[in-house]
Amino acid sequence: MPRTDLPPGPRGTLFGGSLRGFAERRLDFFLDVARGYGPLASFRFGPKRMFLASDPALIEQVLVTDAKYYIKHFGARMYKPVLGNGLVTSEGDFWLRQRRLSQPAFLKQRVHSYAPVMAELTRRMLADWRPGKQVDVNYEFSALTGAIALKTLFDLEATEDRAAFVDALRDAFDLLSARFRHVIAFPKWFPTPANLRLKRAVRHLDGVLDGFIEAGKKRAAEREKTGHAGESVDLLSRLLAARDEDGSAMTPRQLRDEAMTLYLAGHETTALTLSWGWLLLAQNPAAEDRLVEEWKRVLGGRAPTPDDLPNLPYTDAVISEAMRVYPPVYLIGREATKELELGGYRVKKGYTIFMSQWVNHRDPKYFPDPEAFKPERWLDGLAKRIPKYAYYPFGGGPRVCIGNTFALMEAAILLATIGQRYRFTLDPGAVIDLDPQITLLPKYGIPATLELR
Ligand code: HEM
């Protein structure tokens, strides 16, 4: 029988519980809770009961063993106004059907076929770069991975009004994050200034997505006309062609939600891996030298192909280490759909279990000197020696990231293609700070100057 009392944890304030700690210093809050109260800790957000699981075995139990008894947590559901009911936020049979439909686009062979597009779009970006140009590293990478996601997943070229799209996106997520921080928020239909802004931002995003889908439909019609209907096609075309058992197609709303989810999930996280990676390299010249030496020896100036990747172990280690120090997804959560047991304690239906990559990836038991950027630590089989959920940048179990192979290949190709031509010199006065939203963003960007290698 599990114990019926609660695991230890901070008491917080009478009404908000620990909401303030979460809102104001989220990353430190989770670290302090894990380090202060042990492998399973408990606290409240307003009236809601939360657990933080920080022992890899407990994380495995939630994500894998008991996965079918958990759904995504309330925080993930709060992003539905933007993400809708797409792969990241949907549940049950509906999620499973959509996941199966999307899966073929992410199989290894298929992902490898995207490599030339990744290299080509990177070359196009480099053609616009000049030594001495001042850039926000994160903006540049996000523009590039966004263009790659559009081309590989939807067979579309980058939109011209990217800046407006990015602003609307940022606005929508900021407003949704603000709701998350309050115990009581006005319902979304209530015309507060924030809700009206949210509505406007979502309308803008919907307009852009509608454009993607219309272009996809046009392409499908052309393929039909030219007799190429059965050819292997991009993911959007697959979703457009999908039929239920009763023959019905996905509704425009479902299509919009899947496209939005894949576009968002499919580019910002990889851009962050590269952005934080370049920051860490700029701060650790010895690691950068070793990386450049590996590229010189294996690639000699050309872009890598998927066949080169096994011969680039240091590149792989740099990417793993960047995602350890600054995990692009630093927090995931699940909600119990019935009474369960975890770590000897009772988990009541409706409780939320948080798991934080930020916390686990900084555990000195598995990563000595955890704050230090040391790609070398991955070179002698560390990943196999540590428990599986000591390091989980892509989550795990049935809801594991569908794009992990895609992301790792993309990160390696972009890093090596760009890094052989340019290096980034951080602006001397640059203030680098973390902004933990759904993903771990650089609060003021990463301002740097391009220099030829
Ligand atoms: C370094 C890059 C990436 C990181 C760190 C990352 C991380 C994650 C994590 C942690 C989850 C699980 C969330 C949870 O359990 O609540 C996830 C899910 C997901 N990711 Fe990624 N991701 C990355 C790149 C990508 C790419 C490139 C794509 C698509 C092209 C993608 C699409 C998705 C989708 C659709 C899901 C939801 C899967 C499901 O629930 O069935 N991600 N990602």
Coordinates of C-alpha atoms and ligand atoms in Angstrom, one line a residue:
M1 CA 0.0 0.0 0.0
P2 CA 1.4 3.4 -0.9
R3 CA 1.7 6.0 1.9
T4 CA -1.2 8.4 2.0
D5 CA 0.8 11.4 3.2
L6 CA 2.5 13.8 0.8
P7 CA 6.2 13.7 -0.1
P8 CA 8.2 16.6 1.5
G9 CA 8.3 20.0 -0.2
P10 CA 8.1 23.7 0.2
R11 CA 4.9 25.0 1.8
G12 CA 4.7 28.3 -0.1
T13 CA 2.0 30.9 0.6
L14 CA -1.5 30.2 1.8
F15 CA -3.2 31.0 -1.5
G16 CA -0.6 30.7 -4.2
G17 CA 1.5 27.9 -2.8
S18 CA 4.7 27.9 -4.7
L19 CA 3.4 29.9 -7.7
R20 CA 5.6 32.9 -7.0
G21 CA 8.8 30.9 -7.0
F22 CA 7.8 29.3 -10.2
A23 CA 6.9 32.6 -11.9
E24 CA 9.9 34.5 -10.8
R25 CA 12.8 32.1 -10.7
R26 CA 11.5 28.9 -12.4
L27 CA 14.8 27.1 -13.0
D28 CA 16.3 27.7 -9.6
F29 CA 12.9 26.9 -8.0
F30 CA 13.0 23.4 -9.5
L31 CA 16.7 22.9 -8.7
D32 CA 16.1 24.0 -5.1
V33 CA 13.1 21.7 -4.6
A34 CA 14.9 18.7 -6.0
R35 CA 18.1 19.3 -4.0
G36 CA 16.3 20.3 -0.8
Y37 CA 13.6 17.6 -0.7
G38 CA 14.8 14.6 -2.6
P39 CA 13.8 12.3 -5.4
L40 CA 10.0 13.0 -5.1
A41 CA 8.9 16.4 -3.8
S42 CA 5.5 18.0 -3.5
F43 CA 4.2 21.5 -3.6
R44 CA 1.1 23.5 -4.7
F45 CA 0.2 25.9 -7.4
G46 CA -2.9 27.6 -6.0
P47 CA -5.1 24.7 -5.1
K48 CA -3.4 22.3 -7.5
R49 CA -1.1 19.6 -6.1
M50 CA 2.2 19.1 -7.9
F51 CA 5.0 16.6 -7.6
L52 CA 8.5 17.0 -8.9
A53 CA 10.1 13.6 -9.8
S54 CA 13.9 13.9 -10.1
D55 CA 15.0 10.3 -9.7
P56 CA 15.6 8.7 -13.2
A57 CA 13.7 5.5 -12.1
L58 CA 10.6 7.5 -11.1
I59 CA 10.7 9.5 -14.4
E60 CA 10.8 6.2 -16.3
Q61 CA 7.8 5.0 -14.3
V62 CA 5.8 8.1 -15.3
L63 CA 6.9 8.4 -19.0
V64 CA 7.1 4.7 -19.9
T65 CA 5.7 2.1 -17.4
D66 CA 2.6 4.0 -16.4
A67 CA 2.3 6.1 -19.5
K68 CA -1.2 5.0 -20.3
Y69 CA -2.5 6.3 -17.0
Y70 CA -1.2 9.8 -17.5
I71 CA -2.1 12.7 -19.9
K72 CA -0.2 15.9 -20.6
H73 CA -0.3 18.3 -17.7
F74 CA -2.5 21.5 -17.4
G75 CA 0.4 23.7 -18.6
A76 CA 0.7 21.9 -21.9
R77 CA -3.1 22.2 -22.3
M78 CA -3.0 25.9 -21.7
Y79 CA -1.1 26.3 -25.0
K80 CA -4.0 24.9 -27.0
P81 CA -5.2 28.3 -28.3
V82 CA -2.0 28.3 -30.4
L83 CA -1.2 24.6 -30.9
G84 CA -4.8 23.4 -31.0
N85 CA -5.3 19.7 -30.8
G86 CA -2.1 18.7 -32.6
L87 CA 0.4 15.9 -31.9
V88 CA 1.9 17.7 -28.8
T89 CA -1.4 18.4 -27.1
S90 CA -3.8 15.6 -28.2
E91 CA -4.6 12.5 -26.3
G92 CA -5.9 8.9 -26.6
D93 CA -7.0 7.3 -29.8
F94 CA -7.0 10.6 -31.7
W95 CA -3.3 11.2 -30.8
L96 CA -2.4 7.6 -31.7
R97 CA -4.0 8.0 -35.1
Q98 CA -2.2 11.3 -35.9
R99 CA 1.1 9.9 -34.6
R100 CA 0.9 6.9 -36.9
L101 CA 0.0 9.1 -39.8
S102 CA 3.0 11.3 -39.2
Q103 CA 5.5 8.7 -38.2
P104 CA 6.7 7.7 -41.8
A105 CA 8.0 11.2 -42.4
F106 CA 10.3 10.7 -39.4
L107 CA 11.8 7.3 -40.2
K108 CA 15.6 7.2 -40.5
Q109 CA 15.8 6.8 -44.2
R110 CA 13.2 9.5 -44.8
V111 CA 15.0 11.9 -42.5
H112 CA 18.3 11.2 -44.2
S113 CA 16.7 12.2 -47.5
Y114 CA 16.2 15.7 -46.1
A115 CA 20.0 16.2 -45.6
P116 CA 20.6 17.8 -49.0
V117 CA 17.8 20.4 -48.4
M118 CA 19.3 21.2 -45.1
A119 CA 22.7 21.8 -46.6
E120 CA 21.3 23.8 -49.5
L121 CA 19.2 26.1 -47.4
T122 CA 22.2 26.6 -45.1
R123 CA 24.4 27.5 -48.2
R124 CA 21.8 30.1 -49.2
M125 CA 21.9 31.7 -45.8
L126 CA 25.7 31.8 -45.9
A127 CA 25.6 33.5 -49.3
D128 CA 23.8 36.4 -47.6
W129 CA 26.3 36.6 -44.7
R130 CA 29.3 38.9 -44.7
P131 CA 32.2 39.1 -42.3
G132 CA 31.7 41.9 -39.8
K133 CA 27.9 41.5 -40.0
Q134 CA 26.2 41.9 -36.6
V135 CA 23.6 39.2 -35.9
D136 CA 21.4 37.8 -33.2
V137 CA 22.6 34.2 -33.4
N138 CA 19.2 32.9 -32.2
Y139 CA 17.2 34.8 -34.8
E140 CA 19.5 33.6 -37.7
F141 CA 19.2 30.0 -36.6
S142 CA 15.5 30.2 -36.0
A143 CA 15.0 31.7 -39.5
L144 CA 17.1 28.8 -41.0
T145 CA 15.5 25.9 -39.1
G146 CA 12.1 27.5 -39.8
A147 CA 12.8 27.5 -43.6
I148 CA 14.1 23.9 -43.3
A149 CA 10.9 22.8 -41.5
L150 CA 8.7 24.4 -44.1
K151 CA 10.6 22.8 -47.0
T152 CA 11.1 19.3 -45.6
L153 CA 7.7 18.9 -43.9
F154 CA 5.4 21.0 -46.1
D155 CA 7.5 21.4 -49.3
L156 CA 7.1 25.2 -49.0
E157 CA 9.4 28.1 -49.3
A158 CA 9.9 30.5 -46.3
T159 CA 7.2 33.1 -46.0
E160 CA 8.2 36.7 -46.7
D161 CA 6.4 38.1 -43.7
R162 CA 8.4 36.0 -41.3
A163 CA 9.1 38.9 -39.0
A164 CA 5.3 39.5 -38.5
F165 CA 4.7 35.8 -38.0
V166 CA 7.5 35.5 -35.4
D167 CA 6.2 38.6 -33.6
A168 CA 2.6 37.2 -33.5
L169 CA 4.0 33.9 -32.2
R170 CA 6.1 35.5 -29.5
D171 CA 3.1 37.7 -28.4
A172 CA 0.8 34.7 -28.2
F173 CA 3.2 32.6 -26.1
D174 CA 4.0 35.5 -23.8
L175 CA 0.3 36.1 -23.2
L176 CA -0.3 32.4 -22.6
S177 CA 2.7 32.2 -20.2
A178 CA 1.4 35.2 -18.3
R179 CA -1.9 33.3 -17.8
F180 CA 0.1 30.3 -16.4
R181 CA 1.7 32.5 -13.8
H182 CA -1.6 33.7 -12.3
V183 CA -3.8 31.7 -9.9
I184 CA -6.9 33.2 -11.4
A185 CA -7.0 34.3 -15.0
F186 CA -10.0 35.8 -16.8
P187 CA -11.5 33.2 -19.2
K188 CA -10.2 33.6 -22.7
W189 CA -13.5 34.9 -24.1
F190 CA -13.5 37.8 -21.7
P191 CA -12.4 41.0 -23.6
T192 CA -9.5 42.1 -21.4
P193 CA -6.7 43.9 -23.4
A194 CA -4.5 40.8 -23.0
N195 CA -7.2 38.5 -24.3
L196 CA -7.9 40.8 -27.3
R197 CA -4.2 40.8 -28.1
L198 CA -4.1 37.0 -27.9
K199 CA -7.0 36.8 -30.2
R200 CA -5.3 39.1 -32.7
A201 CA -2.1 37.2 -32.6
V202 CA -3.8 33.8 -33.1
R203 CA -5.8 35.2 -36.0
H204 CA -2.6 36.3 -37.7
L205 CA -1.0 32.8 -37.1
D206 CA -4.1 31.1 -38.5
G207 CA -3.9 33.3 -41.6
V208 CA -0.3 32.2 -42.3
L209 CA -1.2 28.5 -41.6
D210 CA -4.2 28.7 -43.9
G211 CA -1.7 29.9 -46.6
F212 CA 0.5 26.8 -46.0
I213 CA -2.4 24.5 -46.3
E214 CA -3.9 26.1 -49.4
A215 CA -0.4 25.9 -51.1
G216 CA -0.3 22.2 -50.1
K217 CA -3.7 21.5 -51.6
K218 CA -2.7 23.2 -54.9
R219 CA 0.3 21.0 -55.1
A220 CA -1.7 17.9 -54.4
A221 CA -4.2 18.9 -57.2
E222 CA -1.2 19.4 -59.6
R223 CA 0.2 16.0 -58.8
E224 CA -3.2 14.5 -59.4
K225 CA -3.3 16.3 -62.8
T226 CA 0.1 15.2 -63.9
G227 CA -0.4 11.6 -62.8
H228 CA 2.2 11.8 -59.9
A229 CA -0.4 11.4 -57.2
G230 CA 1.1 8.2 -55.7
E231 CA 4.6 9.6 -55.4
S232 CA 6.3 9.9 -52.0
V233 CA 5.3 13.2 -50.7
D234 CA 5.8 15.6 -47.8
L235 CA 4.1 15.3 -44.5
L236 CA 1.5 18.0 -45.1
S237 CA 0.4 16.2 -48.3
R238 CA 0.1 12.9 -46.3
L239 CA -2.1 14.6 -43.7
L240 CA -4.2 16.2 -46.5
A241 CA -4.7 12.8 -48.1
A242 CA -5.4 10.9 -44.9
R243 CA -8.9 9.4 -44.6
D244 CA -10.8 8.0 -41.6
E245 CA -12.2 4.5 -41.7
D246 CA -15.5 6.1 -42.8
G247 CA -13.6 7.9 -45.6
S248 CA -13.8 11.3 -44.1
A249 CA -10.8 13.7 -44.5
M250 CA -9.2 15.7 -41.7
T251 CA -11.2 18.8 -40.9
P252 CA -9.5 22.2 -41.8
R253 CA -9.1 22.8 -38.0
Q254 CA -7.2 19.5 -37.5
L255 CA -5.0 20.2 -40.4
R256 CA -4.2 23.6 -39.1
D257 CA -3.4 22.2 -35.6
E258 CA -1.1 19.5 -36.9
A259 CA 0.7 21.9 -39.3
M260 CA 1.1 24.6 -36.6
T261 CA 2.4 22.0 -34.1
L262 CA 4.9 20.4 -36.4
Y263 CA 6.1 23.8 -37.7
L264 CA 6.6 25.1 -34.2
A265 CA 7.9 21.9 -32.5
G266 CA 10.0 21.3 -35.6
H267 CA 12.2 24.3 -35.6
E268 CA 12.5 26.4 -32.5
T269 CA 14.0 23.6 -30.4
T270 CA 16.8 22.8 -32.9
A271 CA 17.5 26.5 -33.4
L272 CA 18.0 26.8 -29.6
T273 CA 20.3 23.8 -29.5
L274 CA 22.5 25.5 -32.1
S275 CA 22.2 29.0 -30.5
W276 CA 23.2 27.8 -27.0
G277 CA 25.8 25.5 -28.6
W278 CA 27.5 28.5 -30.3
L279 CA 27.4 30.5 -27.1
L280 CA 29.1 27.7 -25.2
L281 CA 31.7 27.3 -28.0
A282 CA 32.4 31.0 -28.0
Q283 CA 33.0 30.8 -24.3
N284 CA 35.1 27.6 -24.6
P285 CA 37.7 28.1 -27.3
A286 CA 39.5 24.8 -26.7
A287 CA 36.3 22.9 -27.5
E288 CA 35.8 25.0 -30.6
D289 CA 39.4 24.3 -31.8
R290 CA 38.9 20.6 -31.3
L291 CA 35.6 20.7 -33.3
V292 CA 37.1 22.7 -36.1
E293 CA 40.0 20.1 -36.2
E294 CA 37.5 17.3 -36.6
W295 CA 35.7 19.0 -39.5
K296 CA 39.0 19.7 -41.2
R297 CA 40.1 16.1 -41.0
V298 CA 36.8 14.4 -41.9
L299 CA 35.0 17.0 -44.2
G300 CA 37.7 19.2 -45.5
G301 CA 35.3 22.1 -46.1
R302 CA 32.3 20.3 -47.6
A303 CA 28.9 19.9 -45.9
P304 CA 28.4 16.6 -44.1
T305 CA 26.1 13.9 -45.5
P306 CA 24.3 11.4 -43.2
D307 CA 27.1 8.9 -43.9
D308 CA 29.7 11.3 -42.4
L309 CA 27.8 11.6 -39.1
P310 CA 29.2 8.4 -37.4
N311 CA 32.7 9.8 -38.2
L312 CA 32.0 13.1 -36.3
P313 CA 31.9 12.0 -32.7
Y314 CA 33.1 15.3 -31.3
T315 CA 30.4 17.2 -33.2
D316 CA 27.9 14.8 -31.7
A317 CA 29.4 15.3 -28.2
V318 CA 29.1 19.1 -28.5
I319 CA 25.4 18.8 -29.4
S320 CA 24.7 16.4 -26.5
E321 CA 26.6 18.6 -24.1
A322 CA 24.8 21.8 -25.3
M323 CA 21.4 20.1 -24.8
R324 CA 22.6 19.0 -21.3
V325 CA 23.7 22.4 -20.2
Y326 CA 20.8 24.3 -21.8
P327 CA 18.1 21.8 -22.5
P328 CA 15.7 23.4 -25.1
V329 CA 12.8 21.6 -23.4
Y330 CA 13.6 22.0 -19.7
L331 CA 10.3 20.9 -18.1
I332 CA 7.7 18.3 -19.0
G333 CA 4.6 17.3 -17.0
R334 CA 1.9 14.7 -16.8
E335 CA -1.4 14.5 -15.0
A336 CA -2.7 11.3 -13.4
T337 CA -6.0 10.1 -14.8
K338 CA -6.6 7.7 -11.8
E339 CA -5.1 7.0 -8.4
L340 CA -1.5 5.7 -8.9
E341 CA 1.6 5.0 -6.9
L342 CA 4.9 6.7 -7.4
G343 CA 8.0 6.3 -5.2
G344 CA 5.9 4.7 -2.4
Y345 CA 3.5 7.6 -2.3
R346 CA -0.1 7.9 -3.5
V347 CA -0.7 10.0 -6.5
K348 CA -4.3 11.1 -6.6
K349 CA -6.3 11.5 -9.8
G350 CA -5.6 15.0 -11.1
Y351 CA -2.2 15.5 -9.5
T352 CA 0.6 16.8 -11.8
I353 CA 4.0 15.2 -12.0
F354 CA 6.7 17.5 -13.2
M355 CA 10.0 16.3 -14.6
S356 CA 12.8 18.7 -15.4
Q357 CA 15.7 18.2 -17.7
W358 CA 17.2 21.4 -16.2
V359 CA 17.3 19.5 -12.9
N360 CA 18.4 16.1 -14.0
H361 CA 21.0 17.3 -16.5
R362 CA 22.7 19.1 -13.6
D363 CA 22.9 16.1 -11.2
P364 CA 26.6 15.9 -10.2
K365 CA 26.2 12.2 -9.5
Y366 CA 26.0 11.6 -13.3
F367 CA 27.7 14.8 -14.6
P368 CA 30.6 15.8 -12.3
D369 CA 31.2 19.6 -12.5
P370 CA 27.7 20.0 -14.0
E371 CA 27.8 23.7 -14.8
A372 CA 30.9 23.2 -17.0
F373 CA 30.7 22.7 -20.8
K374 CA 32.7 19.5 -21.3
P375 CA 31.8 17.7 -24.6
E376 CA 34.6 15.2 -23.7
R377 CA 32.4 13.6 -21.1
W378 CA 30.3 12.0 -23.8
L379 CA 33.1 10.4 -25.7
D380 CA 33.7 7.2 -23.7
G381 CA 30.2 5.8 -23.7
L382 CA 28.7 7.9 -20.8
A383 CA 25.2 7.7 -22.4
K384 CA 25.2 3.9 -21.9
R385 CA 26.6 4.1 -18.3
I386 CA 24.0 6.4 -16.8
P387 CA 20.3 5.6 -16.2
K388 CA 18.2 6.3 -19.3
Y389 CA 16.3 9.2 -17.7
A390 CA 19.3 10.9 -16.2
Y391 CA 19.5 12.6 -19.6
Y392 CA 16.4 13.0 -21.7
P393 CA 16.4 16.1 -23.9
F394 CA 13.7 14.4 -26.1
G395 CA 11.5 13.0 -23.3
G396 CA 10.6 9.3 -23.5
G397 CA 8.0 6.6 -23.7
P398 CA 5.2 6.7 -26.3
R399 CA 5.2 10.5 -26.3
V400 CA 8.9 10.8 -27.0
C401 CA 9.8 13.5 -29.5
I402 CA 8.9 12.3 -33.0
G403 CA 11.6 14.5 -34.5
N404 CA 14.6 13.5 -32.5
T405 CA 16.5 11.8 -35.4
F406 CA 15.6 14.8 -37.6
A407 CA 16.8 17.3 -35.0
L408 CA 20.1 15.6 -34.3
M409 CA 21.0 15.3 -38.0
E410 CA 19.9 18.9 -38.7
A411 CA 22.0 20.2 -35.7
A412 CA 25.1 18.3 -36.9
I413 CA 24.7 19.4 -40.6
L414 CA 24.1 23.1 -39.7
L415 CA 26.8 23.2 -37.1
A416 CA 29.5 21.8 -39.4
T417 CA 28.4 23.6 -42.6
I418 CA 28.3 27.0 -40.9
G419 CA 31.2 26.4 -38.5
Q420 CA 33.6 25.6 -41.3
R421 CA 33.0 29.1 -42.8
Y422 CA 32.3 31.4 -39.9
R423 CA 32.8 31.9 -36.3
F424 CA 30.8 34.1 -33.9
T425 CA 32.4 36.7 -31.7
L426 CA 30.1 37.6 -28.8
D427 CA 29.5 41.3 -28.5
P428 CA 31.6 42.6 -25.6
G429 CA 28.7 44.2 -23.8
A430 CA 26.2 41.3 -24.5
V431 CA 24.0 40.4 -21.6
I432 CA 23.1 36.7 -21.9
D433 CA 20.2 35.6 -19.7
L434 CA 17.7 32.7 -19.7
D435 CA 14.0 33.1 -20.4
P436 CA 12.3 29.8 -19.5
Q437 CA 9.1 29.8 -21.5
I438 CA 7.9 26.5 -23.0
T439 CA 11.4 26.3 -24.3
L440 CA 14.6 27.8 -22.9
L441 CA 15.0 31.0 -24.8
P442 CA 17.8 33.6 -24.6
K443 CA 16.1 36.6 -23.0
Y444 CA 17.9 39.2 -25.0
G445 CA 19.0 37.1 -27.9
I446 CA 22.7 36.2 -28.5
P447 CA 24.3 39.3 -30.2
A448 CA 27.5 38.5 -32.1
T449 CA 29.6 39.5 -35.0
L450 CA 30.4 37.1 -37.9
E451 CA 34.0 36.4 -38.7
L452 CA 35.4 34.3 -41.4
R453 CA 37.1 31.1 -40.1
Ligands
HEM1 C1 16.7 19.6 -30.4 C2 15.5 19.6 -30.8 C3 14.3 19.1 -30.1 C4 14.1 18.9 -28.8 C5 15.0 19.2 -27.6 C6 12.7 18.3 -28.6 C7 12.2 18.0 -27.4 C8 10.9 17.3 -27.3 C9 10.4 16.8 -26.1 C10 11.1 16.8 -24.7 C11 9.2 16.2 -26.4 C12 8.3 15.5 -25.4 C13 7.4 16.4 -24.6 C14 6.6 15.7 -23.5 O1 6.9 14.6 -23.2 O2 5.7 16.3 -22.9 C15 8.9 16.5 -27.8 C16 7.8 16.1 -28.4 C17 7.5 16.4 -29.8 N1 8.4 16.9 -30.7 FE1 10.3 17.5 -30.3 N2 12.2 18.2 -29.9 C18 13.1 18.7 -30.8 C19 12.9 18.7 -32.2 C20 11.8 18.3 -32.8 C21 11.6 18.3 -34.3 C22 12.7 18.7 -35.3 C23 10.3 18.0 -34.5 C24 9.6 17.8 -35.9 C25 10.1 18.0 -37.0 C26 9.7 17.7 -33.3 C27 8.4 17.4 -33.1 C28 7.8 17.0 -31.9 C29 6.4 16.5 -31.8 C30 5.4 16.4 -32.9 C31 6.3 16.1 -30.4 C32 5.0 15.5 -29.8 C33 5.1 14.0 -30.0 C34 3.9 13.2 -29.4 O3 3.5 13.6 -28.3 O4 3.5 12.3 -30.0 N3 10.6 18.0 -32.3 N4 10.0 17.1 -28.3

